[in-house]
Short mmCIF file of C-alpha atoms and ligand atoms in Angstrom, two decimals:
data_model
loop_
_atom_site.label_atom_id
_atom_site.label_comp_id
_atom_site.label_asym_id
_atom_site.label_seq_id
_atom_site.Cartn_x
_atom_site.Cartn_y
_atom_site.Cartn_z
CA MET A 1 104.90 249.45 19.66
CA PRO A 2 101.30 248.55 20.54
CA ASP A 3 100.54 245.67 22.45
CA TRP A 4 98.89 243.66 19.86
CA ASP A 5 99.16 243.30 15.82
CA VAL A 6 95.53 243.33 15.64
CA VAL A 7 92.52 243.65 17.86
CA VAL A 8 89.40 241.91 16.67
CA VAL A 9 86.18 243.04 18.15
CA GLY A 10 83.52 240.42 18.36
CA ALA A 11 84.06 236.64 18.61
CA GLY A 12 81.30 235.53 16.71
CA THR A 13 80.66 233.67 13.41
CA ALA A 14 83.29 235.48 11.51
CA GLY A 15 85.52 236.88 14.24
CA CYS A 16 86.54 233.40 15.66
CA PRO A 17 87.82 232.09 12.32
CA LEU A 18 89.38 235.50 11.44
CA ALA A 19 91.18 235.79 14.78
CA ALA A 20 92.50 232.02 14.44
CA ARG A 21 93.65 232.27 11.02
CA LEU A 22 95.66 235.59 11.76
CA ALA A 23 97.26 233.71 14.58
CA ASP A 24 97.98 231.07 12.59
CA ALA A 25 99.89 233.50 10.36
CA GLY A 26 101.79 234.66 13.30
CA ARG A 27 100.08 237.75 14.11
CA ARG A 28 99.61 238.63 17.92
CA VAL A 29 95.83 238.85 18.24
CA LEU A 30 93.64 240.24 20.87
CA LEU A 31 90.01 238.72 20.45
CA LEU A 32 87.45 240.75 22.54
CA GLU A 33 83.73 239.60 23.34
CA ALA A 34 80.95 241.28 25.04
CA GLY A 35 79.45 237.92 26.06
CA ALA A 36 80.98 235.00 28.19
CA ASP A 37 83.82 232.65 27.40
CA HIS A 38 83.56 229.47 27.80
CA PRO A 39 87.18 227.98 27.54
CA GLY A 40 86.55 224.52 29.70
CA GLY A 41 83.30 223.79 27.42
CA PHE A 42 79.89 225.03 26.51
CA PRO A 43 76.76 224.65 28.53
CA ASP A 44 73.98 222.43 27.16
CA VAL A 45 71.70 225.06 26.29
CA LEU A 46 74.11 225.97 23.54
CA ARG A 47 75.43 222.59 22.56
CA ASP A 48 71.91 220.91 22.26
CA ALA A 49 71.26 221.47 18.64
CA ALA A 50 67.67 219.98 19.03
CA THR A 51 66.77 222.96 21.20
CA MET A 52 67.10 226.88 20.96
CA GLY A 53 66.85 227.78 24.41
CA ALA A 54 69.60 230.50 24.29
CA ALA A 55 67.67 232.50 21.67
CA VAL A 56 64.78 233.44 23.91
CA PRO A 57 64.41 236.85 25.56
CA GLY A 58 66.01 237.07 28.99
CA ALA A 59 68.59 234.36 27.99
CA PRO A 60 72.44 235.86 28.94
CA GLN A 61 73.64 234.61 25.53
CA ASN A 62 71.08 236.82 23.72
CA TRP A 63 71.21 240.64 22.75
CA ASP A 64 67.31 240.59 22.48
CA LEU A 65 67.60 243.65 20.27
CA PRO A 66 64.33 246.19 19.56
CA VAL A 67 63.86 246.61 15.71
CA LEU A 68 60.94 247.78 13.81
CA LEU A 69 59.54 245.39 10.84
CA ALA A 70 56.96 246.81 7.89
CA ASP A 71 55.06 249.92 9.04
CA GLY A 72 57.32 250.41 11.90
CA THR A 73 55.85 247.46 13.98
CA PRO A 74 58.27 246.97 16.94
CA THR A 75 59.37 243.52 17.82
CA ARG A 76 62.42 242.07 19.20
CA VAL A 77 65.08 239.85 17.66
CA PRO A 78 67.70 237.39 19.06
CA ARG A 79 71.50 237.90 18.32
CA GLY A 80 74.25 235.73 19.81
CA ARG A 81 76.15 237.54 22.99
CA VAL A 82 78.64 235.11 24.07
CA VAL A 83 82.16 233.63 22.45
CA GLY A 84 80.98 232.00 19.34
CA GLY A 85 78.25 234.66 18.44
CA SER A 86 75.04 233.78 16.86
CA SER A 87 76.62 230.77 15.49
CA ALA A 88 76.19 229.33 19.26
CA LEU A 89 72.51 229.72 19.39
CA TYR A 90 71.70 229.50 15.68
CA ALA A 91 69.08 227.00 14.15
CA GLY A 92 72.03 225.10 12.48
CA SER A 93 71.48 225.43 8.91
CA PHE A 94 74.65 225.91 7.18
CA LEU A 95 73.79 226.63 3.62
CA ARG A 96 76.56 228.52 1.23
CA GLY A 97 75.24 231.31 -0.65
CA THR A 98 74.80 230.72 -4.19
CA PRO A 99 77.01 230.94 -7.20
CA GLU A 100 74.67 233.75 -8.40
CA ASP A 101 75.10 235.61 -4.76
CA PHE A 102 78.72 235.71 -5.17
CA ASP A 103 78.98 236.38 -8.92
CA GLY A 104 76.50 239.41 -8.30
CA TRP A 105 78.81 240.86 -5.72
CA ALA A 106 81.56 240.49 -8.36
CA ALA A 107 79.70 241.97 -10.88
CA ASP A 108 79.35 244.85 -8.71
CA GLY A 109 82.87 245.46 -8.67
CA ASN A 110 83.99 243.14 -5.97
CA ASP A 111 85.94 240.71 -7.95
CA LEU A 112 87.45 239.11 -4.93
CA TRP A 113 84.41 237.64 -3.72
CA SER A 114 83.38 235.88 -7.05
CA TYR A 115 82.06 232.09 -6.58
CA GLU A 116 85.32 230.88 -8.40
CA ARG A 117 87.38 232.89 -5.69
CA VAL A 118 85.34 231.68 -2.58
CA LEU A 119 84.55 228.22 -3.59
CA PRO A 120 87.99 227.09 -2.47
CA VAL A 121 87.34 228.95 0.85
CA PHE A 122 83.93 227.18 1.39
CA ARG A 123 86.19 223.78 0.77
CA ARG A 124 88.57 224.60 3.41
CA LEU A 125 86.41 225.41 6.22
CA GLU A 126 84.27 222.58 6.15
CA ALA A 127 84.44 218.66 7.00
CA ASP A 128 81.43 217.38 5.12
CA ARG A 129 80.49 214.24 6.57
CA ASP A 130 78.06 213.12 3.52
CA PHE A 131 80.56 214.26 0.33
CA GLY A 132 83.84 214.33 1.90
CA ASP A 133 86.95 215.59 0.25
CA SER A 134 85.75 216.36 -3.46
CA PRO A 135 85.79 219.06 -6.12
CA LEU A 136 83.15 221.14 -4.21
CA HIS A 137 83.46 219.83 -0.54
CA GLY A 138 86.35 219.86 2.00
CA GLY A 139 86.77 216.54 4.12
CA SER A 140 88.93 217.86 6.77
CA GLY A 141 87.97 221.79 7.77
CA PRO A 142 86.98 222.80 11.19
CA MET A 143 83.35 223.14 10.71
CA PRO A 144 81.42 219.78 10.40
CA VAL A 145 78.68 219.55 8.02
CA ALA A 146 76.05 216.71 7.68
CA ARG A 147 72.73 216.14 6.25
CA PRO A 148 69.78 214.74 8.31
CA PRO A 149 69.10 210.91 7.36
CA ASP A 150 66.12 210.57 5.23
CA ALA A 151 64.11 208.83 8.00
CA HIS A 152 61.35 211.32 9.00
CA PRO A 153 58.21 210.42 7.39
CA LEU A 154 56.59 213.97 7.49
CA ALA A 155 59.73 215.31 5.87
CA ALA A 156 59.50 212.37 3.42
CA ALA A 157 55.99 213.38 2.63
CA PHE A 158 56.69 217.08 2.18
CA GLY A 159 59.53 215.98 -0.30
CA ALA A 160 56.99 213.76 -2.23
CA ALA A 161 54.55 216.79 -2.39
CA ALA A 162 57.07 219.12 -3.66
CA ALA A 163 58.05 216.35 -6.21
CA ALA A 164 54.13 216.18 -7.18
CA LEU A 165 54.20 219.79 -7.82
CA GLY A 166 56.86 219.60 -10.11
CA PHE A 167 60.20 220.64 -7.83
CA PRO A 168 63.25 218.84 -8.68
CA ALA A 169 65.17 216.95 -5.98
CA GLU A 170 68.27 218.86 -4.87
CA PRO A 171 70.41 216.01 -2.80
CA ASP A 172 73.43 218.73 -2.05
CA LYS A 173 72.09 222.35 -1.47
CA ASN A 174 75.79 223.31 -0.98
CA ALA A 175 76.71 221.97 -4.53
CA GLY A 176 75.45 225.18 -6.35
CA GLY A 177 73.17 223.50 -8.50
CA PRO A 178 69.70 224.40 -9.46
CA PRO A 179 67.32 224.89 -6.42
CA GLY A 180 64.68 222.18 -5.46
CA TYR A 181 63.77 219.96 -2.35
CA GLY A 182 66.40 218.26 -0.48
CA PRO A 183 68.14 217.91 2.85
CA VAL A 184 69.30 220.83 4.90
CA PRO A 185 73.20 220.89 5.38
CA LEU A 186 73.41 221.36 9.24
CA GLY A 187 76.55 222.54 11.15
CA VAL A 188 75.87 219.76 13.83
CA ALA A 189 78.04 216.72 14.66
CA ASP A 190 76.36 213.90 16.94
CA GLY A 191 73.67 216.38 18.27
CA VAL A 192 76.03 219.12 19.12
CA ARG A 193 75.80 222.62 17.43
CA VAL A 194 79.31 223.29 16.57
CA ASN A 195 79.86 227.05 17.06
CA THR A 196 83.07 228.75 15.48
CA ALA A 197 84.60 229.13 18.99
CA MET A 198 84.30 225.42 19.38
CA ALA A 199 85.71 224.77 15.93
CA TYR A 200 88.33 227.69 15.74
CA LEU A 201 89.47 228.74 19.29
CA SER A 202 89.51 225.47 21.21
CA PRO A 203 91.95 224.10 19.15
CA ARG A 204 94.39 227.00 19.74
CA ARG A 205 93.78 227.85 23.52
CA GLY A 206 96.92 228.81 25.04
CA ARG A 207 98.78 229.87 21.93
CA PRO A 208 100.97 232.94 22.66
CA GLU A 209 99.69 234.55 19.74
CA LEU A 210 95.74 234.40 20.44
CA THR A 211 94.39 235.95 23.64
CA VAL A 212 90.61 235.69 23.91
CA ARG A 213 88.91 237.93 26.47
CA GLY A 214 85.06 237.58 27.49
CA GLY A 215 83.13 239.92 29.03
CA VAL A 216 84.69 243.29 27.41
CA LEU A 217 82.23 245.56 25.83
CA VAL A 218 83.84 247.77 23.27
CA HIS A 219 82.61 251.24 23.07
CA ARG A 220 84.25 252.65 20.30
CA VAL A 221 87.35 252.65 17.94
CA LEU A 222 90.08 255.13 19.01
CA VAL A 223 91.32 256.91 15.79
CA GLU A 224 94.61 259.16 15.77
CA ARG A 225 95.19 261.54 12.97
CA GLY A 226 93.07 259.30 10.61
CA ARG A 227 94.14 256.08 11.70
CA ALA A 228 92.64 253.39 13.94
CA VAL A 229 95.05 252.72 16.94
CA GLY A 230 92.91 250.62 19.29
CA VAL A 231 89.42 250.44 21.21
CA GLU A 232 88.16 251.92 24.24
CA THR A 233 86.11 249.11 26.31
CA ASP A 234 84.43 248.89 29.79
CA GLY A 235 87.65 247.15 30.93
CA GLY A 236 90.12 250.11 29.57
CA VAL A 237 92.01 250.92 26.44
CA PHE A 238 93.64 248.23 24.20
CA ARG A 239 95.99 249.66 21.32
CA ALA A 240 96.80 247.72 18.18
CA GLY A 241 98.45 247.97 14.90
CA GLU A 242 94.92 247.21 13.31
CA VAL A 243 91.44 247.08 14.48
CA VAL A 244 88.92 244.84 12.87
CA LEU A 245 85.27 244.99 13.61
CA SER A 246 83.79 241.66 13.71
CA ALA A 247 80.83 242.67 16.08
CA GLY A 248 78.00 241.56 13.64
CA ALA A 249 75.61 243.63 11.23
CA VAL A 250 74.23 245.36 14.44
CA GLY A 251 77.28 245.57 16.67
CA SER A 252 79.98 246.64 14.15
CA ALA A 253 77.71 249.40 12.52
CA HIS A 254 76.77 250.51 16.07
CA LEU A 255 80.35 251.02 16.75
CA LEU A 256 81.12 252.62 13.76
CA LEU A 257 78.55 255.16 14.42
CA ARG A 258 79.64 255.73 17.72
CA SER A 259 83.19 256.25 16.43
CA GLY A 260 82.15 259.19 14.27
CA ILE A 261 81.92 257.02 11.02
CA GLY A 262 78.61 257.32 9.28
CA PRO A 263 76.19 259.64 7.80
CA ALA A 264 77.34 263.07 8.68
CA ALA A 265 73.95 264.76 9.64
CA ASP A 266 72.90 261.81 11.88
CA LEU A 267 76.16 261.97 13.59
CA ARG A 268 75.87 265.50 14.02
CA ALA A 269 72.45 265.33 15.55
CA ALA A 270 73.50 262.65 17.67
CA GLY A 271 76.30 264.94 19.11
CA ILE A 272 78.92 262.62 17.66
CA PRO A 273 82.08 264.37 16.26
CA VAL A 274 82.28 263.42 12.21
CA LEU A 275 85.50 261.43 11.55
CA ALA A 276 84.24 259.88 8.09
CA ASP A 277 80.90 260.60 6.40
CA LEU A 278 79.95 257.18 5.29
CA PRO A 279 76.61 255.66 4.62
CA VAL A 280 76.71 253.29 7.52
CA GLY A 281 73.46 251.59 8.30
CA ARG A 282 71.63 252.68 4.91
CA GLY A 283 70.38 249.89 2.58
CA CYS A 284 70.61 246.93 4.83
CA THR A 285 68.67 243.77 3.89
CA ASP A 286 67.29 240.61 5.68
CA HIS A 287 64.84 238.13 4.73
CA PRO A 288 61.11 238.69 5.43
CA LEU A 289 59.49 235.65 7.06
CA VAL A 290 56.14 234.38 7.62
CA TYR A 291 55.03 230.89 9.39
CA LEU A 292 52.17 228.86 8.52
CA PRO A 293 51.25 226.97 11.46
CA TRP A 294 49.50 223.45 11.04
CA ARG A 295 48.41 220.48 13.40
CA PRO A 296 49.37 216.96 12.14
CA ALA A 297 46.73 214.44 12.00
CA ARG A 298 48.31 211.80 13.99
CA PRO A 299 51.00 211.99 16.71
CA LEU A 300 54.34 213.26 15.43
CA PRO A 301 57.28 210.78 15.31
CA ALA A 302 60.38 211.93 17.03
CA ALA A 303 62.61 213.54 14.42
CA PRO A 304 65.90 211.83 13.95
CA GLY A 305 68.25 212.91 16.38
CA ALA A 306 65.25 215.19 17.36
CA LEU A 307 66.44 217.93 15.14
CA PRO A 308 63.83 220.33 14.25
CA LEU A 309 64.97 220.87 10.76
CA HIS A 310 64.99 218.29 7.93
CA GLY A 311 64.85 219.39 4.61
CA ALA A 312 63.84 222.59 2.62
CA LEU A 313 62.30 223.58 -0.59
CA HIS A 314 63.88 226.42 -2.45
CA THR A 315 62.99 228.21 -5.76
CA ALA A 316 64.58 231.23 -7.51
CA ASP A 317 63.86 233.50 -4.51
CA LEU A 318 61.65 231.40 -2.02
CA GLU A 319 62.55 229.36 0.86
CA LEU A 320 59.94 226.74 2.31
CA LEU A 321 61.48 225.51 5.46
CA PRO A 322 59.13 222.97 7.61
CA TRP A 323 60.18 222.71 11.09
CA TRP A 324 59.11 219.26 12.78
CA VAL A 325 59.19 220.03 16.37
CA PRO A 326 56.74 222.94 17.52
CA PHE A 327 58.49 225.93 18.46
CA GLY A 328 57.26 226.01 22.12
CA ARG A 329 59.45 222.46 22.40
CA VAL A 330 62.42 224.12 20.56
CA MET A 331 62.69 227.07 22.48
CA GLY A 332 61.67 225.26 25.89
CA THR A 333 58.77 228.04 26.43
CA ASP A 334 55.84 225.55 26.09
CA PRO A 335 56.57 221.64 26.38
CA ASP A 336 52.63 221.25 25.46
CA ASP A 337 53.00 222.82 22.17
CA ARG A 338 51.73 220.72 19.18
CA GLU A 339 51.53 223.08 16.28
CA ILE A 340 54.29 222.96 13.74
CA SER A 341 55.20 225.39 11.20
CA VAL A 342 56.20 225.89 7.38
CA GLY A 343 58.71 229.13 7.27
CA VAL A 344 58.25 230.79 4.14
CA GLY A 345 61.09 233.09 3.44
CA LEU A 346 61.57 235.80 0.66
CA MET A 347 65.44 235.33 -0.14
CA ARG A 348 65.97 238.01 -2.37
CA PRO A 349 64.26 240.79 -1.07
CA ASP A 350 64.09 244.40 -2.91
CA SER A 351 63.32 246.47 -0.07
CA ARG A 352 66.21 247.96 1.92
CA GLY A 353 66.16 249.09 5.50
CA ARG A 354 68.37 251.18 7.62
CA LEU A 355 70.08 251.15 11.07
CA GLY A 356 70.41 254.29 13.13
CA LEU A 357 70.86 255.51 16.52
CA ASP A 358 67.83 255.86 18.66
CA HIS A 359 67.44 258.84 20.94
CA ALA A 360 69.53 256.92 23.88
CA GLY A 361 72.26 256.12 21.25
CA ALA A 362 71.20 252.65 20.94
CA PRO A 363 71.18 250.79 17.68
CA LEU A 364 67.71 250.57 15.76
CA VAL A 365 67.16 248.68 12.73
CA GLU A 366 64.26 249.71 10.76
CA TYR A 367 63.61 246.91 8.21
CA ARG A 368 61.14 248.59 5.93
CA TYR A 369 59.98 245.04 4.95
CA LEU A 370 57.75 244.99 1.87
CA THR A 371 58.09 248.41 0.60
CA GLU A 372 58.73 247.30 -2.88
CA ASP A 373 55.64 246.04 -4.75
CA GLY A 374 57.69 242.75 -5.99
CA ASP A 375 58.44 241.66 -2.50
CA ARG A 376 54.72 241.70 -1.64
CA THR A 377 54.02 239.63 -4.85
CA ARG A 378 56.59 236.96 -4.23
CA LEU A 379 56.05 236.55 -0.55
CA ARG A 380 52.15 236.12 -1.57
CA SER A 381 53.14 233.47 -4.06
CA GLY A 382 55.33 231.63 -1.46
CA VAL A 383 52.48 231.51 0.77
CA ARG A 384 50.00 230.30 -1.77
CA LEU A 385 52.76 227.51 -2.64
CA ALA A 386 53.04 226.47 0.92
CA VAL A 387 49.37 225.98 1.33
CA GLU A 388 49.09 224.08 -1.83
CA LEU A 389 51.92 221.74 -0.40
CA LEU A 390 50.22 221.15 2.54
CA ARG A 391 46.96 220.16 0.54
CA THR A 392 48.86 217.94 -2.01
CA PRO A 393 48.96 214.30 -1.31
CA PRO A 394 50.90 212.59 0.40
CA LEU A 395 51.50 215.24 3.03
CA ALA A 396 47.72 216.38 2.59
CA GLY A 397 46.93 213.03 4.28
CA LEU A 398 48.98 213.93 7.61
CA VAL A 399 47.46 217.44 7.93
CA ALA A 400 44.51 217.91 10.34
CA ALA A 401 44.23 221.65 10.17
CA THR A 402 46.18 224.86 9.21
CA ALA A 403 45.93 228.21 10.80
CA GLY A 404 47.23 229.82 7.63
CA PRO A 405 45.38 232.21 5.49
CA GLY A 406 41.49 231.08 4.72
CA ASP A 407 40.37 230.35 1.18
CA ASP A 408 38.92 233.84 1.00
CA ALA A 409 42.44 235.53 1.88
CA LEU A 410 44.23 233.41 -0.56
CA ALA A 411 42.07 234.34 -3.40
CA ASP A 412 42.32 238.00 -2.84
CA ASP A 413 45.59 239.75 -3.18
CA ARG A 414 44.87 242.66 -0.35
CA ALA A 415 43.46 240.22 2.02
CA LEU A 416 46.39 237.90 1.85
CA ASP A 417 48.83 241.16 2.22
CA GLY A 418 46.96 241.87 5.35
CA TRP A 419 47.30 238.23 6.71
CA ILE A 420 51.14 238.40 5.84
CA ARG A 421 51.50 241.60 7.76
CA ALA A 422 49.68 240.27 10.52
CA HIS A 423 52.12 237.34 10.50
CA LEU A 424 55.41 239.00 9.46
CA THR A 425 58.69 238.36 11.20
CA THR A 426 62.18 238.09 10.17
CA ALA A 427 64.62 235.40 9.74
CA VAL A 428 67.43 237.33 11.78
CA HIS A 429 69.78 237.43 8.70
CA LEU A 430 70.59 241.09 8.95
CA SER A 431 73.28 242.00 6.22
CA GLY A 432 74.79 244.96 4.63
CA THR A 433 74.95 247.60 7.26
CA ALA A 434 78.44 248.62 6.14
CA ARG A 435 78.66 247.03 2.82
CA MET A 436 81.55 246.62 0.28
CA GLY A 437 81.67 248.18 -2.81
CA PRO A 438 84.06 249.72 -5.51
CA ASP A 439 85.47 253.30 -5.61
CA GLY A 440 82.73 255.69 -6.68
CA ASP A 441 80.08 253.32 -5.29
CA PRO A 442 77.91 255.92 -3.04
CA GLY A 443 76.53 252.98 -0.91
CA ALA A 444 79.85 251.38 -0.09
CA VAL A 445 81.49 251.78 3.46
CA VAL A 446 84.27 249.37 2.86
CA ASP A 447 86.20 248.32 -0.12
CA GLN A 448 86.57 244.68 -1.12
CA HIS A 449 89.46 244.24 1.17
CA LEU A 450 87.09 245.12 3.83
CA ARG A 451 89.00 248.44 4.79
CA VAL A 452 86.65 251.27 5.79
CA ARG A 453 86.86 254.07 3.48
CA GLY A 454 88.78 257.22 4.69
CA ILE A 455 90.18 255.71 8.07
CA ASP A 456 93.59 253.73 8.04
CA GLY A 457 93.86 250.51 9.79
CA LEU A 458 90.37 249.74 10.19
CA ARG A 459 88.30 246.72 8.72
CA VAL A 460 84.95 245.17 9.22
CA VAL A 461 84.60 241.42 8.74
CA ASP A 462 81.21 240.15 9.35
CA THR A 463 77.76 240.20 7.71
CA SER A 464 77.82 243.98 7.92
CA VAL A 465 79.92 243.87 4.73
CA LEU A 466 77.69 241.93 2.34
CA PRO A 467 76.46 244.08 -0.69
CA ARG A 468 73.15 241.92 -0.18
CA VAL A 469 72.00 239.25 2.13
CA THR A 470 72.77 235.81 0.34
CA SER A 471 69.80 233.76 -0.93
CA ARG A 472 70.19 231.47 1.80
CA GLY A 473 71.03 231.67 5.64
CA PRO A 474 74.24 233.71 6.17
CA ALA A 475 76.11 231.51 8.67
CA ALA A 476 78.41 229.60 6.37
CA THR A 477 79.02 232.83 4.31
CA ALA A 478 79.84 234.32 7.74
CA VAL A 479 82.63 231.65 8.51
CA MET A 480 83.74 232.01 4.91
CA LEU A 481 84.14 235.70 5.31
CA GLY A 482 86.60 235.35 8.48
CA GLU A 483 88.49 232.90 6.70
CA ARG A 484 88.84 234.97 3.36
CA ALA A 485 89.57 238.40 5.09
CA ALA A 486 92.54 236.68 6.98
CA ASP A 487 93.91 235.59 3.64
CA LEU A 488 93.43 239.26 2.55
CA MET A 489 95.16 240.80 5.59
CA THR A 490 98.03 238.26 5.35
CA GLY A 491 98.48 238.21 1.48
CA THR A 492 98.14 234.75 1.34
C1 FAD B 1 68.55 232.52 16.94
C2 FAD B 1 69.23 232.57 15.45
C3 FAD B 1 68.96 231.89 14.50
C4 FAD B 1 69.69 231.61 13.39
N1 FAD B 1 69.45 230.57 12.49
C5 FAD B 1 70.32 230.63 11.33
C6 FAD B 1 70.41 229.44 10.50
O1 FAD B 1 69.93 228.18 10.95
N2 FAD B 1 71.28 229.34 9.45
C7 FAD B 1 71.84 230.55 9.08
O2 FAD B 1 72.62 230.48 8.07
N3 FAD B 1 71.98 231.90 9.76
C8 FAD B 1 71.30 231.78 10.96
N4 FAD B 1 71.10 232.83 11.92
C9 FAD B 1 72.02 233.91 11.38
C10 FAD B 1 73.34 233.77 11.46
O3 FAD B 1 73.64 233.17 12.57
C11 FAD B 1 74.06 235.16 11.48
O4 FAD B 1 73.64 236.00 10.32
C12 FAD B 1 75.53 235.00 11.82
O5 FAD B 1 75.99 234.14 12.65
C13 FAD B 1 76.13 236.12 11.65
O6 FAD B 1 77.82 236.17 12.09
P1 FAD B 1 78.28 237.60 12.54
O7 FAD B 1 79.71 236.92 12.41
O8 FAD B 1 78.25 238.70 11.33
O9 FAD B 1 77.88 238.22 13.67
P2 FAD B 1 77.79 237.33 15.35
O10 FAD B 1 77.96 235.82 15.09
O11 FAD B 1 76.39 237.81 15.93
O12 FAD B 1 79.02 237.80 16.14
C14 FAD B 1 79.08 239.14 16.50
C15 FAD B 1 79.80 238.90 17.92
O13 FAD B 1 80.15 240.30 18.34
C16 FAD B 1 79.92 240.41 19.85
N5 FAD B 1 79.83 242.03 19.85
C17 FAD B 1 78.81 242.86 19.36
N6 FAD B 1 78.96 244.13 19.77
C18 FAD B 1 80.05 243.96 20.71
C19 FAD B 1 80.69 244.73 21.49
N7 FAD B 1 80.40 246.40 21.32
N8 FAD B 1 81.76 244.85 22.14
C20 FAD B 1 82.02 243.26 22.07
N9 FAD B 1 81.45 242.35 21.60
C21 FAD B 1 80.43 242.66 20.61
C22 FAD B 1 78.73 239.70 19.96
O14 FAD B 1 78.23 239.60 21.26
C23 FAD B 1 78.76 238.53 19.11
O15 FAD B 1 79.52 237.57 19.70
C24 FAD B 1 70.46 232.71 13.14
C25 FAD B 1 70.30 233.87 13.96
C26 FAD B 1 69.79 233.77 15.01
C27 FAD B 1 69.97 234.95 16.16
#
């Protein structure tokens, strides 16, 4: 008889709701997390939604991972390393994926994840302060959601410029309607970034079914006779009836590879005995992003609640997200920073990346951004659109100068590609490193019940399993995954 019914690895955005709902269903759950636990309350650096001081290199809550962007350009990306995971240090935009995202997964053979199936889960997980309990929203779930009040003059000018260019208003970005300009739903309540540990673990602390251990680094999954029986950690071995990896799109794929589950040739090359030959790490996706910095013509008014995000413009495959607080101040790295930025993200990229092991056995993501022509074309159009917005009244009257591409670069595709490559970064929305798919799908690592193919008693529940990155940020979708996976595991 194992000590636990389920061991969940990673108390992150998906892991916390999963563990909580399994415990609610009477399962004895052990939730293991490499980062610190904060059962008595979170530090201000994680709570304060106006700043992102935990996402900088060197912060103890940040894995600060090396990655390669396009053409092998190296950079480092943040990921949460704390109970609450990336939801404890994220920017706070709590946008659902679109109906087309989920129906696209269903059309690929994952019918349990259609929009119709996931909508009730999105309703259950939220307490939407603006729309309350209604056909599209929930009023009493654990995650608070609220849109900023329409009071920031720069944001109003950005919205007016979008309207002047013919883009429709989108007052509720979580309603699944046509895209346009509107306020960003935030997972913030009274200025506090509400992470999934606050929302799901805090109310269940002390319950006998749920044990949370922070500061435990899991090394690999223990598999005996084709069945996962527990995990090996730096604090010893924990045995359980079932193992779930919720260690995030990097962590879960890394643990699969370390456990002998992955592309056989890569595992052999790394000296790891092969248990299951599966395409772990292949075909992953994330949103390529460039920032257009600009200086306002007059001193910035304080953003309401000092929050850096207010509204966003979405088109079919682009996100234009203005930040109203200079990054140096958001990150706490430069209090005198005056330059603000519009982020231009490509939300349905065709280019595919891969996650593998480096020579030391650490995970390495190669994004391979912009390898597809269509991605370059669409990101160029996004940058041109952002410049046009900054030149459109009434926003134009508030812009003193932009540090974006000059007119020569804007007029020439090759020159603009060069500017984009020089400024390219990632939205840090990595997905699909162990993606779901039906029998016969050569790219699938898990089935739509999120069970790892060929290994009994092992699932992956986090953004690793998304067939494609959602065309909005994936934080809300990660919470939904945890909730829905608990349903699938308990048969409810
Ligand atoms: C700085 C930043 C800003 C972001 N802003 C937004 C935003 O505004 N909106 C949005 O939608 N998305 C945003 N994202 C992306 C979003 O937060 C993530 O995609 C999502 O939260 C991932 O959820 P997850 O459950 O897959 O993984 P995570 O939440 O990252 O959870 C994984 C957990 O597993 C733990 N873990 C990993 N390996 C091990 C191991 N070996 N042993 C034990 N524990 C382990 C980690 O420490 C972590 O706690 C942001 C991400 C970052 C990093």
